[in-house]
PDB file of C-alpha atoms in Angstrom:
ATOM      1  CA  UNK A  28      10.689 -17.209   4.626  1.00  0.00           C
ATOM      2  CA  UNK A  29      11.175 -15.690   8.165  1.00  0.00           C
ATOM      3  CA  UNK A  30      13.325 -12.749   6.112  1.00  0.00           C
ATOM      4  CA  UNK A  31      10.758 -12.525   3.214  1.00  0.00           C
ATOM      5  CA  UNK A  32       7.972 -11.787   5.759  1.00  0.00           C
ATOM      6  CA  UNK A  33      10.065  -9.295   7.948  1.00  0.00           C
ATOM      7  CA  UNK A  34      10.630  -7.508   4.822  1.00  0.00           C
ATOM      8  CA  UNK A  35       7.108  -7.173   4.007  1.00  0.00           C
ATOM      9  CA  UNK A  36       6.185  -5.990   7.630  1.00  0.00           C
ATOM     10  CA  UNK A  37       9.518  -3.630   7.296  1.00  0.00           C
ATOM     11  CA  UNK A  38       7.939  -2.427   4.131  1.00  0.00           C
ATOM     12  CA  UNK A  39       4.338  -2.034   5.772  1.00  0.00           C
ATOM     13  CA  UNK A  40       5.829  -0.385   8.762  1.00  0.00           C
ATOM     14  CA  UNK A  41       8.013   2.175   6.715  1.00  0.00           C
ATOM     15  CA  UNK A  42       4.717   3.193   5.176  1.00  0.00           C
ATOM     16  CA  UNK A  43       2.953   3.580   8.385  1.00  0.00           C
ATOM     17  CA  UNK A  44       5.461   5.588   9.648  1.00  0.00           C
ATOM     18  CA  UNK A  45       5.194   8.015   6.531  1.00  0.00           C
ATOM     19  CA  UNK A  46       1.459   7.744   5.911  1.00  0.00           C
ATOM     20  CA  UNK A  47       0.395   7.515   9.466  1.00  0.00           C
ATOM     21  CA  UNK A  48      -2.165   5.323  11.098  1.00  0.00           C
ATOM     22  CA  UNK A  49      -6.014   5.038  10.148  1.00  0.00           C
ATOM     23  CA  UNK A  50      -8.135   7.404  12.452  1.00  0.00           C
ATOM     24  CA  UNK A  51     -11.928   6.412  13.535  1.00  0.00           C
ATOM     25  CA  UNK A  52     -14.447   9.322  12.948  1.00  0.00           C
ATOM     26  CA  UNK A  53     -17.570   9.203  15.056  1.00  0.00           C
ATOM     27  CA  UNK A  54     -20.168  10.261  13.164  1.00  0.00           C
ATOM     28  CA  UNK A  55     -22.019  13.734  14.915  1.00  0.00           C
ATOM     29  CA  UNK A  56     -19.295  13.710  17.824  1.00  0.00           C
ATOM     30  CA  UNK A  57     -20.427  12.841  21.438  1.00  0.00           C
ATOM     31  CA  UNK A  58     -23.558  12.824  20.185  1.00  0.00           C
ATOM     32  CA  UNK A  59     -23.463  10.030  17.387  1.00  0.00           C
ATOM     33  CA  UNK A  60     -26.210   9.301  14.725  1.00  0.00           C
ATOM     34  CA  UNK A  61     -28.804   9.555  17.077  1.00  0.00           C
ATOM     35  CA  UNK A  62     -30.305  12.983  17.357  1.00  0.00           C
ATOM     36  CA  UNK A  63     -31.858  15.773  14.658  1.00  0.00           C
ATOM     37  CA  UNK A  64     -30.321  18.369  16.697  1.00  0.00           C
ATOM     38  CA  UNK A  65     -26.943  17.706  15.263  1.00  0.00           C
ATOM     39  CA  UNK A  66     -25.848  19.260  12.157  1.00  0.00           C
ATOM     40  CA  UNK A  67     -24.334  16.733  10.259  1.00  0.00           C
ATOM     41  CA  UNK A  68     -23.003  19.031   7.644  1.00  0.00           C
ATOM     42  CA  UNK A  69     -21.449  21.336  10.092  1.00  0.00           C
ATOM     43  CA  UNK A  70     -19.988  17.777  11.636  1.00  0.00           C
ATOM     44  CA  UNK A  71     -18.619  16.688   8.127  1.00  0.00           C
ATOM     45  CA  UNK A  72     -16.748  20.196   7.709  1.00  0.00           C
ATOM     46  CA  UNK A  73     -14.541  20.043  10.212  1.00  0.00           C
ATOM     47  CA  UNK A  74     -13.401  16.427  10.108  1.00  0.00           C
ATOM     48  CA  UNK A  75     -10.478  15.605   7.646  1.00  0.00           C
ATOM     49  CA  UNK A  76     -11.144  12.178   6.390  1.00  0.00           C
ATOM     50  CA  UNK A  77      -8.679  10.249   4.187  1.00  0.00           C
ATOM     51  CA  UNK A  78      -8.291   7.126   2.310  1.00  0.00           C
ATOM     52  CA  UNK A  79      -7.965   4.161   5.254  1.00  0.00           C
ATOM     53  CA  UNK A  80      -9.766   5.960   7.940  1.00  0.00           C
ATOM     54  CA  UNK A  81     -13.224   4.478   9.194  1.00  0.00           C
ATOM     55  CA  UNK A  82     -15.969   5.676  10.173  1.00  0.00           C
ATOM     56  CA  UNK A  83     -18.377   5.212  12.831  1.00  0.00           C
ATOM     57  CA  UNK A  84     -21.821   5.465  13.420  1.00  0.00           C
ATOM     58  CA  UNK A  85     -23.673   5.198  16.983  1.00  0.00           C
ATOM     59  CA  UNK A  86     -27.362   4.552  16.739  1.00  0.00           C
ATOM     60  CA  UNK A  87     -30.076   2.824  18.350  1.00  0.00           C
ATOM     61  CA  UNK A  88     -31.006   0.079  15.298  1.00  0.00           C
ATOM     62  CA  UNK A  89     -34.513  -0.117  16.562  1.00  0.00           C
ATOM     63  CA  UNK A  90     -34.650   3.462  15.635  1.00  0.00           C
ATOM     64  CA  UNK A  91     -32.274   4.128  12.784  1.00  0.00           C
ATOM     65  CA  UNK A  92     -30.413   3.000  10.250  1.00  0.00           C
ATOM     66  CA  UNK A  93     -27.170   3.982   7.665  1.00  0.00           C
ATOM     67  CA  UNK A  94     -27.848   3.545   4.469  1.00  0.00           C
ATOM     68  CA  UNK A  95     -24.643   4.968   1.951  1.00  0.00           C
ATOM     69  CA  UNK A  96     -26.905   6.484  -1.416  1.00  0.00           C
ATOM     70  CA  UNK A  97     -25.475   8.302  -4.488  1.00  0.00           C
ATOM     71  CA  UNK A  98     -26.032  12.187  -4.323  1.00  0.00           C
ATOM     72  CA  UNK A  99     -29.246  12.307  -5.946  1.00  0.00           C
ATOM     73  CA  UNK A 100     -30.909  10.199  -3.279  1.00  0.00           C
ATOM     74  CA  UNK A 101     -29.048  11.821  -1.110  1.00  0.00           C
ATOM     75  CA  UNK A 102     -30.332  15.613  -1.828  1.00  0.00           C
ATOM     76  CA  UNK A 103     -33.828  14.173  -1.864  1.00  0.00           C
ATOM     77  CA  UNK A 104     -33.731  12.185   1.233  1.00  0.00           C
ATOM     78  CA  UNK A 105     -34.617   9.313  -1.031  1.00  0.00           C
ATOM     79  CA  UNK A 106     -33.985   5.909   0.988  1.00  0.00           C
ATOM     80  CA  UNK A 107     -34.825   3.367  -1.775  1.00  0.00           C
ATOM     81  CA  UNK A 108     -32.400   1.650  -4.054  1.00  0.00           C
ATOM     82  CA  UNK A 109     -29.790   2.421  -1.732  1.00  0.00           C
ATOM     83  CA  UNK A 110     -26.000   1.272  -2.508  1.00  0.00           C
ATOM     84  CA  UNK A 111     -25.318  -0.463   0.644  1.00  0.00           C
ATOM     85  CA  UNK A 112     -27.200  -0.771   4.107  1.00  0.00           C
ATOM     86  CA  UNK A 113     -24.566  -0.156   6.685  1.00  0.00           C
ATOM     87  CA  UNK A 114     -26.602  -1.480   9.249  1.00  0.00           C
ATOM     88  CA  UNK A 115     -25.418  -4.310  11.338  1.00  0.00           C
ATOM     89  CA  UNK A 116     -25.483  -3.665  15.103  1.00  0.00           C
ATOM     90  CA  UNK A 117     -26.285   0.058  15.677  1.00  0.00           C
ATOM     91  CA  UNK A 118     -22.360   0.891  16.678  1.00  0.00           C
ATOM     92  CA  UNK A 119     -21.195  -0.018  12.720  1.00  0.00           C
ATOM     93  CA  UNK A 120     -18.132   1.104  10.998  1.00  0.00           C
ATOM     94  CA  UNK A 121     -17.036   1.583   7.482  1.00  0.00           C
ATOM     95  CA  UNK A 122     -13.576   1.722   6.051  1.00  0.00           C
ATOM     96  CA  UNK A 123     -13.307   4.893   3.138  1.00  0.00           C
ATOM     97  CA  UNK A 124     -11.612   3.170   0.126  1.00  0.00           C
ATOM     98  CA  UNK A 125     -10.911   5.774  -2.382  1.00  0.00           C
ATOM     99  CA  UNK A 126     -10.906   9.436  -2.239  1.00  0.00           C
ATOM    100  CA  UNK A 127     -14.538  10.631  -3.360  1.00  0.00           C
ATOM    101  CA  UNK A 128     -17.833  11.361  -1.432  1.00  0.00           C
ATOM    102  CA  UNK A 129     -19.564   8.699   0.200  1.00  0.00           C
ATOM    103  CA  UNK A 130     -23.434   9.741   0.910  1.00  0.00           C
ATOM    104  CA  UNK A 131     -25.143   8.666   3.657  1.00  0.00           C
ATOM    105  CA  UNK A 132     -28.703   8.920   5.521  1.00  0.00           C
ATOM    106  CA  UNK A 133     -31.553   7.331   7.857  1.00  0.00           C
ATOM    107  CA  UNK A 134     -34.469   6.482   6.401  1.00  0.00           C
ATOM    108  CA  UNK A 135     -37.941   6.296   7.820  1.00  0.00           C
ATOM    109  CA  UNK A 136     -38.472   9.995   7.325  1.00  0.00           C
ATOM    110  CA  UNK A 137     -35.461  10.914   9.826  1.00  0.00           C
ATOM    111  CA  UNK A 138     -33.465  12.389   6.668  1.00  0.00           C
ATOM    112  CA  UNK A 139     -35.777  15.088   6.202  1.00  0.00           C
ATOM    113  CA  UNK A 140     -35.175  15.975   9.644  1.00  0.00           C
ATOM    114  CA  UNK A 141     -31.349  16.573   8.926  1.00  0.00           C
ATOM    115  CA  UNK A 142     -30.257  12.992   9.922  1.00  0.00           C
ATOM    116  CA  UNK A 143     -28.131  12.701   6.703  1.00  0.00           C
ATOM    117  CA  UNK A 144     -24.025  13.540   5.926  1.00  0.00           C
ATOM    118  CA  UNK A 145     -21.983  13.870   2.949  1.00  0.00           C
ATOM    119  CA  UNK A 146     -18.238  12.717   3.606  1.00  0.00           C
ATOM    120  CA  UNK A 147     -15.577  14.431   1.609  1.00  0.00           C
ATOM    121  CA  UNK A 148     -12.292  11.411   1.293  1.00  0.00           C
ATOM    122  CA  UNK A 149      -9.284  12.536   0.135  1.00  0.00           C
ATOM    123  CA  UNK A 150      -6.252  10.695  -0.647  1.00  0.00           C
ATOM    124  CA  UNK A 151      -3.701  11.423   2.094  1.00  0.00           C
ATOM    125  CA  UNK A 152      -1.267  14.552   1.581  1.00  0.00           C
ATOM    126  CA  UNK A 153       1.611  12.175   1.690  1.00  0.00           C
ATOM    127  CA  UNK A 154       0.625   9.676  -1.340  1.00  0.00           C
ATOM    128  CA  UNK A 155      -1.131  12.612  -3.269  1.00  0.00           C
ATOM    129  CA  UNK A 156       2.008  14.849  -4.244  1.00  0.00           C
ATOM    130  CA  UNK A 157       1.409  18.181  -6.008  1.00  0.00           C
ATOM    131  CA  UNK A 158       3.058  18.306  -9.667  1.00  0.00           C
ATOM    132  CA  UNK A 159       5.740  21.184  -8.433  1.00  0.00           C
ATOM    133  CA  UNK A 160       7.085  18.490  -5.973  1.00  0.00           C
ATOM    134  CA  UNK A 161       8.918  16.580  -8.484  1.00  0.00           C
ATOM    135  CA  UNK A 162      10.025  19.826 -10.083  1.00  0.00           C
ATOM    136  CA  UNK A 163      11.051  21.835  -6.667  1.00  0.00           C
ATOM    137  CA  UNK A 164      14.666  21.298  -6.092  1.00  0.00           C
ATOM    138  CA  UNK A 165      14.650  22.629  -2.524  1.00  0.00           C
ATOM    139  CA  UNK A 166      12.534  19.447  -1.336  1.00  0.00           C
ATOM    140  CA  UNK A 167      14.645  16.797  -3.105  1.00  0.00           C
ATOM    141  CA  UNK A 168      17.032  16.573  -0.731  1.00  0.00           C
ATOM    142  CA  UNK A 169      14.914  16.389   2.457  1.00  0.00           C
ATOM    143  CA  UNK A 170      12.574  13.535   0.739  1.00  0.00           C
ATOM    144  CA  UNK A 171      15.857  11.926  -0.275  1.00  0.00           C
ATOM    145  CA  UNK A 172      17.285  12.386   3.459  1.00  0.00           C
ATOM    146  CA  UNK A 173      13.842  10.836   4.776  1.00  0.00           C
ATOM    147  CA  UNK A 174      14.152   7.586   1.898  1.00  0.00           C
ATOM    148  CA  UNK A 175      17.528   6.619   2.809  1.00  0.00           C
ATOM    149  CA  UNK A 176      17.079   6.976   6.544  1.00  0.00           C
ATOM    150  CA  UNK A 177      14.023   4.208   6.417  1.00  0.00           C
ATOM    151  CA  UNK A 178      16.049   2.055   3.652  1.00  0.00           C
ATOM    152  CA  UNK A 179      18.724   1.970   6.520  1.00  0.00           C
ATOM    153  CA  UNK A 180      16.786   1.003   9.099  1.00  0.00           C
ATOM    154  CA  UNK A 181      15.446  -1.558   7.291  1.00  0.00           C
ATOM    155  CA  UNK A 182      18.809  -2.478   6.142  1.00  0.00           C
ATOM    156  CA  UNK A 183      20.033  -2.876   9.794  1.00  0.00           C
ATOM    157  CA  UNK A 184      17.074  -4.879  10.815  1.00  0.00           C
ATOM    158  CA  UNK A 185      17.414  -7.464   8.320  1.00  0.00           C
ATOM    159  CA  UNK A 186      20.842  -7.900   9.089  1.00  0.00           C
ATOM    160  CA  UNK A 187      20.299  -8.359  12.739  1.00  0.00           C
ATOM    161  CA  UNK A 188      17.967 -10.677  11.714  1.00  0.00           C
ATOM    162  CA  UNK A 189      20.066 -12.328   9.444  1.00  0.00           C
ATOM    163  CA  UNK A 190      22.709 -12.811  12.353  1.00  0.00           C
ATOM    164  CA  UNK A 191      20.262 -13.993  14.687  1.00  0.00           C
ATOM    165  CA  UNK A 192      19.342 -16.845  12.429  1.00  0.00           C
TER     166      UNK A 192
END
């Protein structure tokens, strides 16, 4: 049982080492989700959000909220029939679970003053290889080498674990 759990942990660590850790993106940067002066479109364009990353909305929930909406509602600032009300306590986080564009706005008329953001979420580059990668003979040795080192590290770890038991 211990060896099986250790193998699962090592497998997960191998993926984390290759892919990287999730990133927490504070929507609006240092100004957060409370300022009509923030250009959330520009903020979103400067961010690189990947599947597994988190968005953090910081705001005063007495005055603002965060609603996930579809593209049509986003474009027209319609806060009815939203997908999800993200608002919980004013320091709310949402994990990006799939590669698509997420649309958020603040209801109560704030959307009309610019409090809305479209966040394109991409697959992590190391998880979404281009088709040419499979046919590139120059890339194959480096990929094989990386995989071999990960396998060797896992085997060494497991051998040490078995010896200790």
